[in-house]
Amino acid sequence: MGKTYTVETLDSKDISSKVIPEPYNRSLQLILDKTDGDNVGDFTFLLSTLFPYEGKTDYHTHPVDELIFICSGYGHSVDENGEKTPLKAGSVIYAKAEKKHQCVNESPETMRMACIYIPALPEELVKKIRSKCGIS
């Protein structure tokens, strides 16, 4: 017999977010992670919202690969060589593990970014994010 698949729908508006103040001016939501239960695969899914005009992520790395899909807004990314690449709604960024990167919003609207980490972020890092976002 084949596998049974379950489809679950979540509304991101119902999930707690944490505002990261200046100099970053953004908010962060932990949508789904493998620690959410046996029915969740080995990934972490975050929504990062960069506020209008210069909201940004810090210049950072992750211990796992990250896919970022730009849902709205426009701006640029910065890679580990300091090279800037334009971003707009529909852009996709692939950040390899341990490679520095940053995203900056230059638009008058929020830049919403769907961030998927594969495999999932380490459990201790997820606990830290949950704590910052006020999620138990």
mmCIF file of N, CA and C in Angstrom:
data_model
loop_
_atom_site.group_PDB
_atom_site.id
_atom_site.type_symbol
_atom_site.label_atom_id
_atom_site.label_comp_id
_atom_site.label_asym_id
_atom_site.label_seq_id
_atom_site.Cartn_x
_atom_site.Cartn_y
_atom_site.Cartn_z
ATOM 1 N N MET A 1 0.827 -1.195 0.000
ATOM 2 C CA MET A 1 0.000 0.000 0.000
ATOM 3 C C MET A 1 0.866 1.251 0.000
ATOM 4 N N GLY A 2 0.398 2.304 -0.636
ATOM 5 C CA GLY A 2 1.127 3.563 -0.706
ATOM 6 C C GLY A 2 0.993 4.372 0.571
ATOM 7 N N LYS A 3 1.756 5.476 0.644
ATOM 8 C CA LYS A 3 1.712 6.360 1.804
ATOM 9 C C LYS A 3 0.402 7.136 1.835
ATOM 10 N N THR A 4 -0.027 7.488 3.026
ATOM 11 C CA THR A 4 -1.175 8.361 3.199
ATOM 12 C C THR A 4 -0.647 9.767 3.431
ATOM 13 N N TYR A 5 -1.112 10.728 2.670
ATOM 14 C CA TYR A 5 -0.675 12.106 2.814
ATOM 15 C C TYR A 5 -1.776 12.918 3.472
ATOM 16 N N THR A 6 -1.391 13.811 4.336
ATOM 17 C CA THR A 6 -2.322 14.692 5.011
ATOM 18 C C THR A 6 -2.054 16.107 4.531
ATOM 19 N N VAL A 7 -3.108 16.831 4.281
ATOM 20 C CA VAL A 7 -2.986 18.233 3.889
ATOM 21 C C VAL A 7 -3.529 19.080 5.030
ATOM 22 N N GLU A 8 -2.723 20.014 5.493
ATOM 23 C CA GLU A 8 -3.140 20.916 6.558
ATOM 24 C C GLU A 8 -2.997 22.341 6.057
ATOM 25 N N THR A 9 -3.921 23.189 6.437
ATOM 26 C CA THR A 9 -3.894 24.591 6.046
ATOM 27 C C THR A 9 -3.714 25.452 7.287
ATOM 28 N N LEU A 10 -2.754 26.368 7.230
ATOM 29 C CA LEU A 10 -2.502 27.296 8.324
ATOM 30 C C LEU A 10 -2.710 28.710 7.806
ATOM 31 N N ASP A 11 -3.173 29.596 8.667
ATOM 32 C CA ASP A 11 -3.297 31.013 8.313
ATOM 33 C C ASP A 11 -2.199 31.760 9.051
ATOM 34 N N SER A 12 -1.266 32.336 8.307
ATOM 35 C CA SER A 12 -0.127 33.004 8.932
ATOM 36 C C SER A 12 -0.565 34.163 9.829
ATOM 37 N N LYS A 13 -1.752 34.703 9.599
ATOM 38 C CA LYS A 13 -2.260 35.802 10.442
ATOM 39 C C LYS A 13 -2.553 35.327 11.863
ATOM 40 N N ASP A 14 -2.716 34.016 12.031
ATOM 41 C CA ASP A 14 -3.007 33.448 13.344
ATOM 42 C C ASP A 14 -1.743 33.037 14.103
ATOM 43 N N ILE A 15 -0.580 33.259 13.508
ATOM 44 C CA ILE A 15 0.680 32.825 14.106
ATOM 45 C C ILE A 15 1.426 34.043 14.653
ATOM 46 N N SER A 16 1.887 33.933 15.884
ATOM 47 C CA SER A 16 2.588 35.035 16.546
ATOM 48 C C SER A 16 3.787 35.497 15.728
ATOM 49 N N SER A 17 4.029 36.797 15.792
ATOM 50 C CA SER A 17 5.216 37.340 15.136
ATOM 51 C C SER A 17 5.991 38.174 16.138
ATOM 52 N N LYS A 18 7.249 38.362 15.853
ATOM 53 C CA LYS A 18 8.120 39.163 16.702
ATOM 54 C C LYS A 18 8.710 40.277 15.866
ATOM 55 N N VAL A 19 8.541 41.514 16.327
ATOM 56 C CA VAL A 19 9.148 42.655 15.639
ATOM 57 C C VAL A 19 10.603 42.763 16.078
ATOM 58 N N ILE A 20 11.477 42.808 15.094
ATOM 59 C CA ILE A 20 12.901 43.015 15.328
ATOM 60 C C ILE A 20 13.147 44.508 15.065
ATOM 61 N N PRO A 21 13.476 45.291 16.107
ATOM 62 C CA PRO A 21 13.560 46.750 15.951
ATOM 63 C C PRO A 21 14.794 47.206 15.179
ATOM 64 N N GLU A 22 14.935 48.536 15.081
ATOM 65 C CA GLU A 22 16.086 49.135 14.397
ATOM 66 C C GLU A 22 17.366 48.505 14.920
ATOM 67 N N PRO A 23 18.337 48.297 14.079
ATOM 68 C CA PRO A 23 18.418 48.816 12.716
ATOM 69 C C PRO A 23 17.755 47.917 11.673
ATOM 70 N N TYR A 24 17.095 46.821 12.092
ATOM 71 C CA TYR A 24 16.593 45.851 11.116
ATOM 72 C C TYR A 24 15.178 46.140 10.630
ATOM 73 N N ASN A 25 14.296 46.593 11.505
ATOM 74 C CA ASN A 25 12.932 46.952 11.101
ATOM 75 C C ASN A 25 12.253 45.844 10.302
ATOM 76 N N ARG A 26 11.997 44.753 10.994
ATOM 77 C CA ARG A 26 11.339 43.622 10.354
ATOM 78 C C ARG A 26 10.567 42.832 11.393
ATOM 79 N N SER A 27 9.778 41.885 10.923
ATOM 80 C CA SER A 27 9.123 40.955 11.837
ATOM 81 C C SER A 27 9.399 39.532 11.363
ATOM 82 N N LEU A 28 9.255 38.597 12.283
ATOM 83 C CA LEU A 28 9.593 37.205 12.026
ATOM 84 C C LEU A 28 8.489 36.308 12.571
ATOM 85 N N GLN A 29 8.088 35.324 11.780
ATOM 86 C CA GLN A 29 7.109 34.333 12.202
ATOM 87 C C GLN A 29 7.650 32.940 11.929
ATOM 88 N N LEU A 30 7.603 32.074 12.919
ATOM 89 C CA LEU A 30 7.952 30.669 12.734
ATOM 90 C C LEU A 30 6.652 29.944 12.412
ATOM 91 N N ILE A 31 6.491 29.564 11.150
ATOM 92 C CA ILE A 31 5.240 28.971 10.688
ATOM 93 C C ILE A 31 5.188 27.479 11.000
ATOM 94 N N LEU A 32 6.215 26.750 10.631
ATOM 95 C CA LEU A 32 6.170 25.298 10.782
ATOM 96 C C LEU A 32 7.590 24.746 10.857
ATOM 97 N N ASP A 33 7.775 23.731 11.709
ATOM 98 C CA ASP A 33 9.080 23.113 11.885
ATOM 99 C C ASP A 33 8.876 21.650 12.253
ATOM 100 N N LYS A 34 9.895 20.844 12.007
ATOM 101 C CA LYS A 34 9.789 19.416 12.299
ATOM 102 C C LYS A 34 9.477 19.145 13.766
ATOM 103 N N THR A 35 9.784 20.093 14.652
ATOM 104 C CA THR A 35 9.475 19.921 16.069
ATOM 105 C C THR A 35 7.989 20.107 16.368
ATOM 106 N N ASP A 36 7.203 20.479 15.350
ATOM 107 C CA ASP A 36 5.757 20.659 15.540
ATOM 108 C C ASP A 36 4.990 19.337 15.557
ATOM 109 N N GLY A 37 5.650 18.242 15.287
ATOM 110 C CA GLY A 37 4.978 16.951 15.365
ATOM 111 C C GLY A 37 5.470 15.967 14.330
ATOM 112 N N ASP A 38 5.034 14.735 14.492
ATOM 113 C CA ASP A 38 5.462 13.648 13.608
ATOM 114 C C ASP A 38 4.988 13.814 12.174
ATOM 115 N N ASN A 39 3.985 14.643 11.961
ATOM 116 C CA ASN A 39 3.405 14.813 10.634
ATOM 117 C C ASN A 39 4.140 15.878 9.811
ATOM 118 N N VAL A 40 5.186 16.499 10.399
ATOM 119 C CA VAL A 40 5.929 17.562 9.712
ATOM 120 C C VAL A 40 7.297 17.014 9.309
ATOM 121 N N GLY A 41 7.671 17.230 8.057
ATOM 122 C CA GLY A 41 8.952 16.749 7.540
ATOM 123 C C GLY A 41 10.146 17.502 8.106
ATOM 124 N N ASP A 42 11.306 17.183 7.616
ATOM 125 C CA ASP A 42 12.565 17.733 8.101
ATOM 126 C C ASP A 42 12.859 19.080 7.431
ATOM 127 N N PHE A 43 12.078 20.104 7.819
ATOM 128 C CA PHE A 43 12.254 21.454 7.293
ATOM 129 C C PHE A 43 11.794 22.464 8.332
ATOM 130 N N THR A 44 12.189 23.715 8.145
ATOM 131 C CA THR A 44 11.698 24.843 8.937
ATOM 132 C C THR A 44 11.182 25.881 7.953
ATOM 133 N N PHE A 45 10.006 26.441 8.235
ATOM 134 C CA PHE A 45 9.394 27.453 7.375
ATOM 135 C C PHE A 45 9.139 28.715 8.203
ATOM 136 N N LEU A 46 9.783 29.807 7.790
ATOM 137 C CA LEU A 46 9.622 31.111 8.445
ATOM 138 C C LEU A 46 9.068 32.122 7.459
ATOM 139 N N LEU A 47 8.343 33.100 7.974
ATOM 140 C CA LEU A 47 7.984 34.280 7.186
ATOM 141 C C LEU A 47 8.723 35.458 7.798
ATOM 142 N N SER A 48 9.458 36.157 6.974
ATOM 143 C CA SER A 48 10.173 37.349 7.400
ATOM 144 C C SER A 48 9.583 38.522 6.631
ATOM 145 N N THR A 49 9.174 39.557 7.345
ATOM 146 C CA THR A 49 8.587 40.736 6.723
ATOM 147 C C THR A 49 9.491 41.930 6.989
ATOM 148 N N LEU A 50 10.068 42.462 5.912
ATOM 149 C CA LEU A 50 10.929 43.637 6.017
ATOM 150 C C LEU A 50 10.070 44.876 5.828
ATOM 151 N N PHE A 51 10.139 45.795 6.772
ATOM 152 C CA PHE A 51 9.303 46.986 6.718
ATOM 153 C C PHE A 51 9.748 47.901 5.569
ATOM 154 N N PRO A 52 8.844 48.786 5.101
ATOM 155 C CA PRO A 52 9.161 49.659 3.962
ATOM 156 C C PRO A 52 10.431 50.491 4.178
ATOM 157 N N TYR A 53 11.102 50.729 3.083
ATOM 158 C CA TYR A 53 12.290 51.586 3.051
ATOM 159 C C TYR A 53 13.352 51.173 4.066
ATOM 160 N N GLU A 54 14.168 50.249 3.684
ATOM 161 C CA GLU A 54 15.361 49.858 4.433
ATOM 162 C C GLU A 54 15.145 48.858 5.566
ATOM 163 N N GLY A 55 13.982 48.212 5.653
ATOM 164 C CA GLY A 55 13.882 47.049 6.521
ATOM 165 C C GLY A 55 14.872 46.025 5.980
ATOM 166 N N LYS A 56 15.515 45.274 6.848
ATOM 167 C CA LYS A 56 16.547 44.351 6.367
ATOM 168 C C LYS A 56 16.760 43.212 7.354
ATOM 169 N N THR A 57 17.376 42.160 6.853
ATOM 170 C CA THR A 57 17.871 41.108 7.722
ATOM 171 C C THR A 57 19.275 41.512 8.146
ATOM 172 N N ASP A 58 19.797 40.870 9.161
ATOM 173 C CA ASP A 58 21.206 41.095 9.460
ATOM 174 C C ASP A 58 22.035 40.334 8.423
ATOM 175 N N TYR A 59 23.295 40.622 8.346
ATOM 176 C CA TYR A 59 24.213 39.932 7.436
ATOM 177 C C TYR A 59 24.614 38.667 8.176
ATOM 178 N N HIS A 60 24.133 37.516 7.734
ATOM 179 C CA HIS A 60 24.186 36.316 8.557
ATOM 180 C C HIS A 60 24.396 35.032 7.756
ATOM 181 N N THR A 61 24.578 33.942 8.492
ATOM 182 C CA THR A 61 24.670 32.603 7.918
ATOM 183 C C THR A 61 23.703 31.688 8.659
ATOM 184 N N HIS A 62 23.503 30.495 8.118
ATOM 185 C CA HIS A 62 22.723 29.442 8.761
ATOM 186 C C HIS A 62 23.518 28.145 8.651
ATOM 187 N N PRO A 63 23.269 27.211 9.574
ATOM 188 C CA PRO A 63 23.981 25.933 9.493
ATOM 189 C C PRO A 63 23.396 24.979 8.444
ATOM 190 N N VAL A 64 22.279 25.377 7.811
ATOM 191 C CA VAL A 64 21.641 24.555 6.773
ATOM 192 C C VAL A 64 21.301 25.439 5.573
ATOM 193 N N ASP A 65 21.002 24.817 4.426
ATOM 194 C CA ASP A 65 20.612 25.566 3.234
ATOM 195 C C ASP A 65 19.280 26.283 3.453
ATOM 196 N N GLU A 66 19.123 27.439 2.774
ATOM 197 C CA GLU A 66 17.892 28.226 2.872
ATOM 198 C C GLU A 66 17.418 28.612 1.472
ATOM 199 N N LEU A 67 16.127 28.442 1.240
ATOM 200 C CA LEU A 67 15.456 28.956 0.043
ATOM 201 C C LEU A 67 14.588 30.119 0.479
ATOM 202 N N ILE A 68 14.690 31.239 -0.224
ATOM 203 C CA ILE A 68 13.894 32.420 0.096
ATOM 204 C C ILE A 68 13.097 32.797 -1.145
ATOM 205 N N PHE A 69 11.782 32.905 -0.994
ATOM 206 C CA PHE A 69 10.912 33.349 -2.076
ATOM 207 C C PHE A 69 10.385 34.726 -1.700
ATOM 208 N N ILE A 70 10.613 35.720 -2.571
ATOM 209 C CA ILE A 70 10.136 37.078 -2.327
ATOM 210 C C ILE A 70 8.675 37.159 -2.775
ATOM 211 N N CYS A 71 7.783 37.348 -1.802
ATOM 212 C CA CYS A 71 6.340 37.380 -2.076
ATOM 213 C C CYS A 71 5.856 38.776 -2.474
ATOM 214 N N SER A 72 6.481 39.821 -1.917
ATOM 215 C CA SER A 72 6.080 41.192 -2.229
ATOM 216 C C SER A 72 7.249 42.124 -1.973
ATOM 217 N N GLY A 73 7.155 43.314 -2.539
ATOM 218 C CA GLY A 73 8.188 44.321 -2.353
ATOM 219 C C GLY A 73 9.334 44.158 -3.331
ATOM 220 N N TYR A 74 10.327 45.039 -3.200
ATOM 221 C CA TYR A 74 11.542 44.950 -4.008
ATOM 222 C C TYR A 74 12.705 45.553 -3.225
ATOM 223 N N GLY A 75 13.896 45.160 -3.605
ATOM 224 C CA GLY A 75 15.099 45.631 -2.939
ATOM 225 C C GLY A 75 16.304 44.911 -3.502
ATOM 226 N N HIS A 76 17.184 44.460 -2.614
ATOM 227 C CA HIS A 76 18.364 43.732 -3.080
ATOM 228 C C HIS A 76 18.845 42.756 -2.009
ATOM 229 N N SER A 77 19.633 41.784 -2.474
ATOM 230 C CA SER A 77 20.331 40.888 -1.563
ATOM 231 C C SER A 77 21.810 41.227 -1.632
ATOM 232 N N VAL A 78 22.528 40.828 -0.594
ATOM 233 C CA VAL A 78 23.978 41.005 -0.549
ATOM 234 C C VAL A 78 24.566 39.633 -0.257
ATOM 235 N N ASP A 79 25.520 39.197 -1.088
ATOM 236 C CA ASP A 79 26.130 37.878 -0.861
ATOM 237 C C ASP A 79 27.406 38.020 -0.034
ATOM 238 N N GLU A 80 28.106 36.913 0.178
ATOM 239 C CA GLU A 80 29.280 36.933 1.050
ATOM 240 C C GLU A 80 30.457 37.719 0.469
ATOM 241 N N ASN A 81 30.379 38.034 -0.815
ATOM 242 C CA ASN A 81 31.410 38.865 -1.443
ATOM 243 C C ASN A 81 31.019 40.337 -1.462
ATOM 244 N N GLY A 82 29.856 40.661 -0.853
ATOM 245 C CA GLY A 82 29.375 42.035 -0.843
ATOM 246 C C GLY A 82 28.653 42.438 -2.114
ATOM 247 N N GLU A 83 28.470 41.488 -3.032
ATOM 248 C CA GLU A 83 27.804 41.773 -4.299
ATOM 249 C C GLU A 83 26.290 41.890 -4.103
ATOM 250 N N LYS A 84 25.711 42.953 -4.650
ATOM 251 C CA LYS A 84 24.272 43.189 -4.545
ATOM 252 C C LYS A 84 23.558 42.638 -5.779
ATOM 253 N N THR A 85 22.396 42.020 -5.540
ATOM 254 C CA THR A 85 21.556 41.495 -6.615
ATOM 255 C C THR A 85 20.147 42.021 -6.412
ATOM 256 N N PRO A 86 19.539 42.617 -7.451
ATOM 257 C CA PRO A 86 18.171 43.125 -7.304
ATOM 258 C C PRO A 86 17.185 42.004 -6.953
ATOM 259 N N LEU A 87 16.196 42.347 -6.134
ATOM 260 C CA LEU A 87 15.116 41.429 -5.771
ATOM 261 C C LEU A 87 13.780 42.079 -6.055
ATOM 262 N N LYS A 88 12.814 41.261 -6.427
ATOM 263 C CA LYS A 88 11.443 41.734 -6.624
ATOM 264 C C LYS A 88 10.514 40.559 -6.338
ATOM 265 N N ALA A 89 9.220 40.838 -6.243
ATOM 266 C CA ALA A 89 8.254 39.764 -6.033
ATOM 267 C C ALA A 89 8.478 38.689 -7.100
ATOM 268 N N GLY A 90 8.592 37.445 -6.662
ATOM 269 C CA GLY A 90 8.861 36.330 -7.564
ATOM 270 C C GLY A 90 10.307 35.889 -7.591
ATOM 271 N N SER A 91 11.220 36.713 -7.061
ATOM 272 C CA SER A 91 12.631 36.318 -7.003
ATOM 273 C C SER A 91 12.813 35.168 -6.014
ATOM 274 N N VAL A 92 13.792 34.323 -6.300
ATOM 275 C CA VAL A 92 14.141 33.207 -5.419
ATOM 276 C C VAL A 92 15.627 33.292 -5.117
ATOM 277 N N ILE A 93 15.964 33.151 -3.847
ATOM 278 C CA ILE A 93 17.356 33.148 -3.405
ATOM 279 C C ILE A 93 17.662 31.760 -2.858
ATOM 280 N N TYR A 94 18.804 31.225 -3.227
ATOM 281 C CA TYR A 94 19.274 29.968 -2.641
ATOM 282 C C TYR A 94 20.554 30.285 -1.894
ATOM 283 N N ALA A 95 20.494 30.232 -0.554
ATOM 284 C CA ALA A 95 21.659 30.518 0.281
ATOM 285 C C ALA A 95 22.186 29.204 0.851
ATOM 286 N N LYS A 96 23.344 28.784 0.374
ATOM 287 C CA LYS A 96 23.960 27.551 0.868
ATOM 288 C C LYS A 96 24.311 27.708 2.352
ATOM 289 N N ALA A 97 24.356 26.600 3.044
ATOM 290 C CA ALA A 97 24.732 26.602 4.456
ATOM 291 C C ALA A 97 26.066 27.327 4.645
ATOM 292 N N GLU A 98 26.131 28.116 5.693
ATOM 293 C CA GLU A 98 27.347 28.847 6.105
ATOM 294 C C GLU A 98 27.796 29.938 5.142
ATOM 295 N N LYS A 99 26.964 30.310 4.158
ATOM 296 C CA LYS A 99 27.290 31.409 3.234
ATOM 297 C C LYS A 99 26.563 32.671 3.692
ATOM 298 N N LYS A 100 27.318 33.739 3.920
ATOM 299 C CA LYS A 100 26.723 34.990 4.402
ATOM 300 C C LYS A 100 25.799 35.596 3.353
ATOM 301 N N HIS A 101 24.699 36.175 3.856
ATOM 302 C CA HIS A 101 23.737 36.839 2.972
ATOM 303 C C HIS A 101 22.890 37.825 3.782
ATOM 304 N N GLN A 102 22.266 38.733 3.041
ATOM 305 C CA GLN A 102 21.395 39.739 3.632
ATOM 306 C C GLN A 102 20.371 40.151 2.592
ATOM 307 N N CYS A 103 19.165 40.516 3.038
ATOM 308 C CA CYS A 103 18.134 41.066 2.155
ATOM 309 C C CYS A 103 17.730 42.431 2.675
ATOM 310 N N VAL A 104 17.537 43.377 1.755
ATOM 311 C CA VAL A 104 17.192 44.754 2.103
ATOM 312 C C VAL A 104 15.980 45.176 1.284
ATOM 313 N N ASN A 105 14.982 45.756 1.955
ATOM 314 C CA ASN A 105 13.788 46.263 1.277
ATOM 315 C C ASN A 105 14.004 47.723 0.899
ATOM 316 N N GLU A 106 13.802 48.054 -0.361
ATOM 317 C CA GLU A 106 13.916 49.429 -0.838
ATOM 318 C C GLU A 106 12.560 49.991 -1.249
ATOM 319 N N SER A 107 11.501 49.218 -1.092
ATOM 320 C CA SER A 107 10.194 49.618 -1.613
ATOM 321 C C SER A 107 9.338 50.302 -0.551
ATOM 322 N N PRO A 108 8.277 51.005 -0.991
ATOM 323 C CA PRO A 108 7.371 51.673 -0.054
ATOM 324 C C PRO A 108 6.361 50.706 0.576
ATOM 325 N N GLU A 109 6.469 49.425 0.247
ATOM 326 C CA GLU A 109 5.604 48.406 0.840
ATOM 327 C C GLU A 109 6.470 47.392 1.580
ATOM 328 N N THR A 110 5.836 46.525 2.350
ATOM 329 C CA THR A 110 6.615 45.489 3.026
ATOM 330 C C THR A 110 7.161 44.500 2.001
ATOM 331 N N MET A 111 8.332 43.957 2.313
ATOM 332 C CA MET A 111 8.890 42.868 1.519
ATOM 333 C C MET A 111 8.651 41.604 2.337
ATOM 334 N N ARG A 112 7.746 40.759 1.855
ATOM 335 C CA ARG A 112 7.457 39.495 2.543
ATOM 336 C C ARG A 112 8.286 38.400 1.911
ATOM 337 N N MET A 113 8.973 37.643 2.776
ATOM 338 C CA MET A 113 9.861 36.601 2.302
ATOM 339 C C MET A 113 9.481 35.278 2.968
ATOM 340 N N ALA A 114 9.210 34.273 2.144
ATOM 341 C CA ALA A 114 8.966 32.914 2.625
ATOM 342 C C ALA A 114 10.316 32.213 2.655
ATOM 343 N N CYS A 115 10.744 31.797 3.848
ATOM 344 C CA CYS A 115 12.078 31.218 4.041
ATOM 345 C C CYS A 115 11.944 29.757 4.451
ATOM 346 N N ILE A 116 12.526 28.883 3.667
ATOM 347 C CA ILE A 116 12.458 27.447 3.924
ATOM 348 C C ILE A 116 13.875 26.917 4.108
ATOM 349 N N TYR A 117 14.081 26.255 5.239
ATOM 350 C CA TYR A 117 15.388 25.695 5.587
ATOM 351 C C TYR A 117 15.306 24.177 5.465
ATOM 352 N N ILE A 118 16.241 23.623 4.674
ATOM 353 C CA ILE A 118 16.264 22.181 4.439
ATOM 354 C C ILE A 118 17.697 21.688 4.581
ATOM 355 N N PRO A 119 17.964 20.739 5.495
ATOM 356 C CA PRO A 119 17.020 20.200 6.477
ATOM 357 C C PRO A 119 16.619 21.281 7.479
ATOM 358 N N ALA A 120 15.783 20.901 8.434
ATOM 359 C CA ALA A 120 15.292 21.859 9.432
ATOM 360 C C ALA A 120 16.449 22.497 10.195
ATOM 361 N N LEU A 121 16.200 23.719 10.678
ATOM 362 C CA LEU A 121 17.178 24.365 11.549
ATOM 363 C C LEU A 121 17.379 23.507 12.798
ATOM 364 N N PRO A 122 18.552 23.565 13.411
ATOM 365 C CA PRO A 122 18.787 22.794 14.635
ATOM 366 C C PRO A 122 17.760 23.150 15.717
ATOM 367 N N GLU A 123 17.383 22.159 16.494
ATOM 368 C CA GLU A 123 16.323 22.326 17.499
ATOM 369 C C GLU A 123 16.606 23.473 18.471
ATOM 370 N N GLU A 124 17.851 23.648 18.879
ATOM 371 C CA GLU A 124 18.179 24.741 19.817
ATOM 372 C C GLU A 124 17.916 26.110 19.191
ATOM 373 N N LEU A 125 18.203 26.258 17.905
ATOM 374 C CA LEU A 125 17.941 27.518 17.217
ATOM 375 C C LEU A 125 16.437 27.753 17.079
ATOM 376 N N VAL A 126 15.683 26.701 16.803
ATOM 377 C CA VAL A 126 14.226 26.812 16.707
ATOM 378 C C VAL A 126 13.641 27.219 18.069
ATOM 379 N N LYS A 127 14.151 26.651 19.144
ATOM 380 C CA LYS A 127 13.691 27.022 20.496
ATOM 381 C C LYS A 127 13.943 28.508 20.753
ATOM 382 N N LYS A 128 15.106 28.997 20.316
ATOM 383 C CA LYS A 128 15.458 30.410 20.491
ATOM 384 C C LYS A 128 14.481 31.293 19.715
ATOM 385 N N ILE A 129 14.169 30.913 18.475
ATOM 386 C CA ILE A 129 13.222 31.683 17.658
ATOM 387 C C ILE A 129 11.834 31.654 18.304
ATOM 388 N N ARG A 130 11.396 30.475 18.742
ATOM 389 C CA ARG A 130 10.089 30.365 19.413
ATOM 390 C C ARG A 130 10.022 31.264 20.642
ATOM 391 N N SER A 131 11.095 31.285 21.402
ATOM 392 C CA SER A 131 11.143 32.127 22.601
ATOM 393 C C SER A 131 11.042 33.607 22.235
ATOM 394 N N LYS A 132 11.788 34.025 21.203
ATOM 395 C CA LYS A 132 11.747 35.429 20.754
ATOM 396 C C LYS A 132 10.362 35.817 20.251
ATOM 397 N N CYS A 133 9.681 34.856 19.600
ATOM 398 C CA CYS A 133 8.362 35.137 19.021
ATOM 399 C C CYS A 133 7.233 34.925 20.028
ATOM 400 N N GLY A 134 7.570 34.493 21.236
ATOM 401 C CA GLY A 134 6.545 34.274 22.248
ATOM 402 C C GLY A 134 5.719 33.031 21.998
ATOM 403 N N ILE A 135 6.329 32.024 21.375
ATOM 404 C CA ILE A 135 5.643 30.767 21.070
ATOM 405 C C ILE A 135 6.213 29.712 22.010
ATOM 406 N N SER A 136 5.332 28.955 22.652
ATOM 407 C CA SER A 136 5.814 27.901 23.564
ATOM 408 C C SER A 136 6.235 26.670 22.822
#
